[in-house]
XYZ file of C-alpha atoms in Angstrom:
304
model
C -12.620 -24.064 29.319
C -9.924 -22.041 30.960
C -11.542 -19.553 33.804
C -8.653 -16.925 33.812
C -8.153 -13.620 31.920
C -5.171 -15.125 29.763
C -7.001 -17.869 28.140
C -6.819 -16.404 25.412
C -3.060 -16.583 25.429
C -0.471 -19.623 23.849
C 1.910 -20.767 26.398
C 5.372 -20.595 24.874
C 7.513 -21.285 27.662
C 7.679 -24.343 29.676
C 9.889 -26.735 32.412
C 12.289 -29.400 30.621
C 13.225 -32.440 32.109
C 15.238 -30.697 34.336
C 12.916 -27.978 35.366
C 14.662 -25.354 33.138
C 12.240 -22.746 31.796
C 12.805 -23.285 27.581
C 10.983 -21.294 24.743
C 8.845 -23.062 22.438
C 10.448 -22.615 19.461
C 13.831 -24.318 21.405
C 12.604 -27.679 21.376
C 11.509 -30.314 19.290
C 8.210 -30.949 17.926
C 4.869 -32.966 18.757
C 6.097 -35.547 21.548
C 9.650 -35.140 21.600
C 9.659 -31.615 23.175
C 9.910 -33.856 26.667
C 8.249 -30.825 28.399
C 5.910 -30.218 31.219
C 3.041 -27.471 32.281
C 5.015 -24.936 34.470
C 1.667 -25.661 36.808
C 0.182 -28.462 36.948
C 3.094 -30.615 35.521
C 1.324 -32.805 33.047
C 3.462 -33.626 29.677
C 3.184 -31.176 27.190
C 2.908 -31.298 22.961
C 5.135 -28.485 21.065
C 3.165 -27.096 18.230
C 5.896 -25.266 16.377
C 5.603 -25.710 12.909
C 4.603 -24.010 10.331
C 3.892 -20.264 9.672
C -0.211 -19.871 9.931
C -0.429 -19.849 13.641
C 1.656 -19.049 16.612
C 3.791 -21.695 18.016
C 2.729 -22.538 21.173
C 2.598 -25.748 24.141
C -0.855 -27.432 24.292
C -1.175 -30.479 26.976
C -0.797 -34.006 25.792
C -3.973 -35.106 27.498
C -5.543 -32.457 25.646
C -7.488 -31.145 28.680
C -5.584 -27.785 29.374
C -4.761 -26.203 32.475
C -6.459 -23.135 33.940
C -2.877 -21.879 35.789
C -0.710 -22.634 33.366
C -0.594 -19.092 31.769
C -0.467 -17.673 35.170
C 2.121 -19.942 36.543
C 4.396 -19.570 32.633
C 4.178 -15.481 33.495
C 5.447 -15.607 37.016
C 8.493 -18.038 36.297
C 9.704 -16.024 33.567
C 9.205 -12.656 35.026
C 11.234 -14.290 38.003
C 14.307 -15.516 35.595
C 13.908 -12.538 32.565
C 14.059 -10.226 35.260
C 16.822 -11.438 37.443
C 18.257 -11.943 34.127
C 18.275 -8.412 32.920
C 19.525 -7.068 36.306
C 22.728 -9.067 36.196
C 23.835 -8.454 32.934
C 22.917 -5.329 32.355
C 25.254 -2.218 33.644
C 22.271 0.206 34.760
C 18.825 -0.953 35.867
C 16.529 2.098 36.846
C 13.471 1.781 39.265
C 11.450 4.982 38.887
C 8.640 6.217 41.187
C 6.669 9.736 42.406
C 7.634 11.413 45.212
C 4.939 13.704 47.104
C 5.628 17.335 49.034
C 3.147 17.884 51.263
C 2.277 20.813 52.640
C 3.677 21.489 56.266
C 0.181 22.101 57.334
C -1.669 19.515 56.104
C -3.096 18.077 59.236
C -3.666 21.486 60.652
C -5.249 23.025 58.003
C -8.561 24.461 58.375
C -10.125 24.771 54.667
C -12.149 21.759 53.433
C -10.056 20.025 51.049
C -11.315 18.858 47.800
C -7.740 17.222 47.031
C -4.448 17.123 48.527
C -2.176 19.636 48.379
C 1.285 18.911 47.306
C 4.208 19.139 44.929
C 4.933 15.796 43.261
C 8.035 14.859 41.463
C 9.437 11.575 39.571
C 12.839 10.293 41.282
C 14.782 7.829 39.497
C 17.886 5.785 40.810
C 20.321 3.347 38.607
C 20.463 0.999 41.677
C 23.176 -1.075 40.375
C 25.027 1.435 41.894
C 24.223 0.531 45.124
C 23.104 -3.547 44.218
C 25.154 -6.067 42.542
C 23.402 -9.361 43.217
C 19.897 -10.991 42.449
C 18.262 -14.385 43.977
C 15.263 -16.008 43.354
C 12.800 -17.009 46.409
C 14.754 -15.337 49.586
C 12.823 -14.936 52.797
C 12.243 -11.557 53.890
C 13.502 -9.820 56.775
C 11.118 -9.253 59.161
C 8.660 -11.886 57.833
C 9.066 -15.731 57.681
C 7.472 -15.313 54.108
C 9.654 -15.622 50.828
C 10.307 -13.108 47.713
C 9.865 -14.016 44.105
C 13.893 -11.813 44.090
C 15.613 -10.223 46.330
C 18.059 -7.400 45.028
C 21.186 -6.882 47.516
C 24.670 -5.851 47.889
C 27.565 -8.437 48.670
C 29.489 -6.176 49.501
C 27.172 -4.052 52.080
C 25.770 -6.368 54.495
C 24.363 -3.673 55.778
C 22.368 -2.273 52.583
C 18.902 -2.404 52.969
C 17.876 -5.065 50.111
C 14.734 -4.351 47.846
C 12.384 -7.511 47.081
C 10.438 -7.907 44.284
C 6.776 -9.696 44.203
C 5.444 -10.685 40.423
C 1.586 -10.894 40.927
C -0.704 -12.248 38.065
C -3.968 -12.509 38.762
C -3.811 -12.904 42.928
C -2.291 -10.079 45.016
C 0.371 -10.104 47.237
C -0.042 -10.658 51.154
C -0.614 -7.703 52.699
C 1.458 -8.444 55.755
C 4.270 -9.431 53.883
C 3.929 -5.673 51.805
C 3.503 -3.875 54.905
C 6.027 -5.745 56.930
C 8.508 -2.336 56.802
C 10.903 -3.656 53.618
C 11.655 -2.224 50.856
C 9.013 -3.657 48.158
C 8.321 -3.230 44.483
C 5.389 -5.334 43.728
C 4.715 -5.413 39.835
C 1.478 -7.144 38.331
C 2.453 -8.869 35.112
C -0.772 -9.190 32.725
C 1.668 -10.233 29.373
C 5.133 -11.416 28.379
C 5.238 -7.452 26.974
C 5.050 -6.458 30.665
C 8.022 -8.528 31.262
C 9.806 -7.515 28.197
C 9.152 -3.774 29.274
C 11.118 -4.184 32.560
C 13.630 -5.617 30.827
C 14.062 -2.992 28.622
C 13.408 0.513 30.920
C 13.738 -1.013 34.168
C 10.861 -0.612 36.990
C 8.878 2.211 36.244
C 5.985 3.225 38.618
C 2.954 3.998 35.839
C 1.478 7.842 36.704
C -1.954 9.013 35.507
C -0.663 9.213 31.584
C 1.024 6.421 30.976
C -0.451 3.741 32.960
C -3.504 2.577 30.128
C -2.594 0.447 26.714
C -4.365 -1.245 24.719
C -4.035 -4.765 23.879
C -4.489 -6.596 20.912
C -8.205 -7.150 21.269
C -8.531 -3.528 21.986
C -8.958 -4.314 25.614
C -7.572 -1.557 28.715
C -4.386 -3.119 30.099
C -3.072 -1.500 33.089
C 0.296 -2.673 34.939
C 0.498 -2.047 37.890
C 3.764 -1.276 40.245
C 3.943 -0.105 43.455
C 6.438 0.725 45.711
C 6.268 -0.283 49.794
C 8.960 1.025 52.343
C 10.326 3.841 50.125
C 10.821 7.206 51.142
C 8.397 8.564 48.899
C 6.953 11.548 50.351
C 7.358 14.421 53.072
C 5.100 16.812 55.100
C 7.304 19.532 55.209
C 6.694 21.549 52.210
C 6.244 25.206 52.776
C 6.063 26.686 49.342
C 2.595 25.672 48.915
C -0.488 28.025 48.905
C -3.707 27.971 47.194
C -6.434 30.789 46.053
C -9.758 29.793 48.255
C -12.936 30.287 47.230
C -15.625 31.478 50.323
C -18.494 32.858 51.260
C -17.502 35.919 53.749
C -20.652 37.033 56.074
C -20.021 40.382 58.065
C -22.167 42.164 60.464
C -21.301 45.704 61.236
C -21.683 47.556 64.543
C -25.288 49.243 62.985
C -26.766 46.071 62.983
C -26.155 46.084 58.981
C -25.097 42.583 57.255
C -23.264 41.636 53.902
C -23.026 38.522 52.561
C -20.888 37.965 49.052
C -18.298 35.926 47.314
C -14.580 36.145 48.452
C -11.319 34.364 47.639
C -8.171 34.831 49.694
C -5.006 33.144 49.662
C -5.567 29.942 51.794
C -2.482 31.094 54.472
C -3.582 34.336 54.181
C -7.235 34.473 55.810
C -8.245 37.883 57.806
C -10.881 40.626 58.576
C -11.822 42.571 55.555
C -13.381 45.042 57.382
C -11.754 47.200 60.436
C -15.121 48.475 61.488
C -17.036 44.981 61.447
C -18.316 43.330 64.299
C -18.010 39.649 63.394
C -16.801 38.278 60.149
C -17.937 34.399 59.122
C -16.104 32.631 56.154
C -18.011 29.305 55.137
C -15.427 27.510 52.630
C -17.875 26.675 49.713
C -18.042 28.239 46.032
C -22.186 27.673 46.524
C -23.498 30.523 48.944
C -27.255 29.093 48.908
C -28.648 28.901 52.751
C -24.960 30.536 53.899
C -26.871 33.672 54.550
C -29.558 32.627 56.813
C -27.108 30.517 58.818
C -24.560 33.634 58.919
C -27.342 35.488 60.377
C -28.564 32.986 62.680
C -24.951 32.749 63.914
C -24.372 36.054 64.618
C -27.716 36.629 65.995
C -26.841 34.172 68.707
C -23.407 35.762 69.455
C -24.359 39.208 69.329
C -28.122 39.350 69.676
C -29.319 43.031 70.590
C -27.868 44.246 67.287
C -29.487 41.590 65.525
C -32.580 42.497 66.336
């Protein structure tokens, strides 16, 4: 019994006797296919006749083999891919970019979420790219890439690599190693066919489930390592705060209520008050007796 997630999968592809990747429907059937398992290299059977089910490899020993699907999907994401990128005259990566705000590490509200300004930015980078290879070490790394995306005529481009992961990730030194790389989990040959067809596009909240044909929650996943993808110098960006404001008055005399203020925008309400407290939380339960404890320390004959 197969132990991965694509058991449930046919193989169609496999290596020929000269380690060519063919299609099952290619080669002859039963015996004469003169295939092997893209994994674990043991002679395969083509089952591609008839009309009832779909045409698929099975092994000849009739034991199959648990990689197999995982090694078929990495191979011909590796060729469909490089494929697509030579031939075609546009191939578009797409990813978000993030505007932060200037004062994010200085600001002084709690923060629920991040504040920022995001946008999609999407390059044809066979403008700037013209040739594709298949397992190319890295800069900076002794490791390899499944492709590596550069410019014969730059030298000087920065390449982009590409790393096709199935069911294992990728290395996490080689993804932080400071080069430009677009690692892409392939679950199907429909996430292959999808590159193929729209180029690299980095999945955002809405678009990143499907369902498969069992009904099952596919998500692909691509991300993007060494890009330029986001900025700390936003300055448009300003939010409505919700507080709790605590004043005590020259008399001795105390408020306590519900405020909101524009978060770069904070000051005194009151000329005439003594201290002012403003506890960022939408929940003002206990805020008062702390206020008052507070200002009772700081200013404690008028607290009295």
């Amino acid at each position: 019994m197969q132990n991965n997630k694509h058991s449930a999968n046919r193989l169609t592809y496999a290596l020929n006797a000269t380690g060519k990747l063919v299609y099952i429907d290619e080669v002859p059937n039963g015996n004469k296919c003169c295939c092997f398992c893209p994994a674990c290299k043991e002679p395969l059977i083509a089952k591609n006749q008839g009309f009832k089910r779909m045409h698929h490899f099975s092994h000849q020993s009739g034991t199959e083999c648990d990689y197999a699907m995982e090694s078929m999907l990495h191979l011909l994401a590796k060729e469909k891919i490089r494929e697509a990128f030579l031939l075609k005259t546009e191939f578009w990566i797409e990813f978000e970019y993030k505007s932060f705000c200037s004062q994010q590490n200085e600001c002084k509200f709690t923060r629920y979420s991040d504040c920022y300004e995001s946008k999609r930015l999407r390059f044809d980078i066979k403008q700037y790219y013209d040739s594709c290879e298949q397992e190319k070490p890295y800069d900076y790394t002794n490791r390899r890439s499944d492709l590596k995306i550069f410019s014969s005529t730059h030298n000087n481009r920065e390449p982009i690599y590409l790393e096709f992961t199935v069911t294992h990730a990728s290395d996490l030194k080689k993804l932080h190693s400071g080069n430009k790389i677009i690692e892409i989990r392939i679950n199907s040959e429909k996430d292959i066919i999808n590159i193929v067809e729209n180029g690299i596009l980095e999945p955002n909240y809405y678009n990143i489930c499907e369902y498969n044909d069992n009904n099952e929650i596919n998500l692909q996943e691509i991300k993007f390592y060494g890009f330029k993808n986001k900025d700390y110098k936003n300055n448009k960006i300003d939010n409505e705060i919700e507080f709790v404001r605590y004043i005590l008055y020259k008399s001795g005399k105390t408020q306590c209520f519900q405020d909101v203020c524009n978060c770069k925008n904070l000051k005194k309400s009151k000329l005439s008050s003594l201290l002012e407290i403003c506890f960022h939380t939408s929940v003002s339960l206990g805020i008062y007796e702390q206020a008052r404890y507070i200002g009772f320390q700081k200013y404690k004959p008028l607290s009295r």
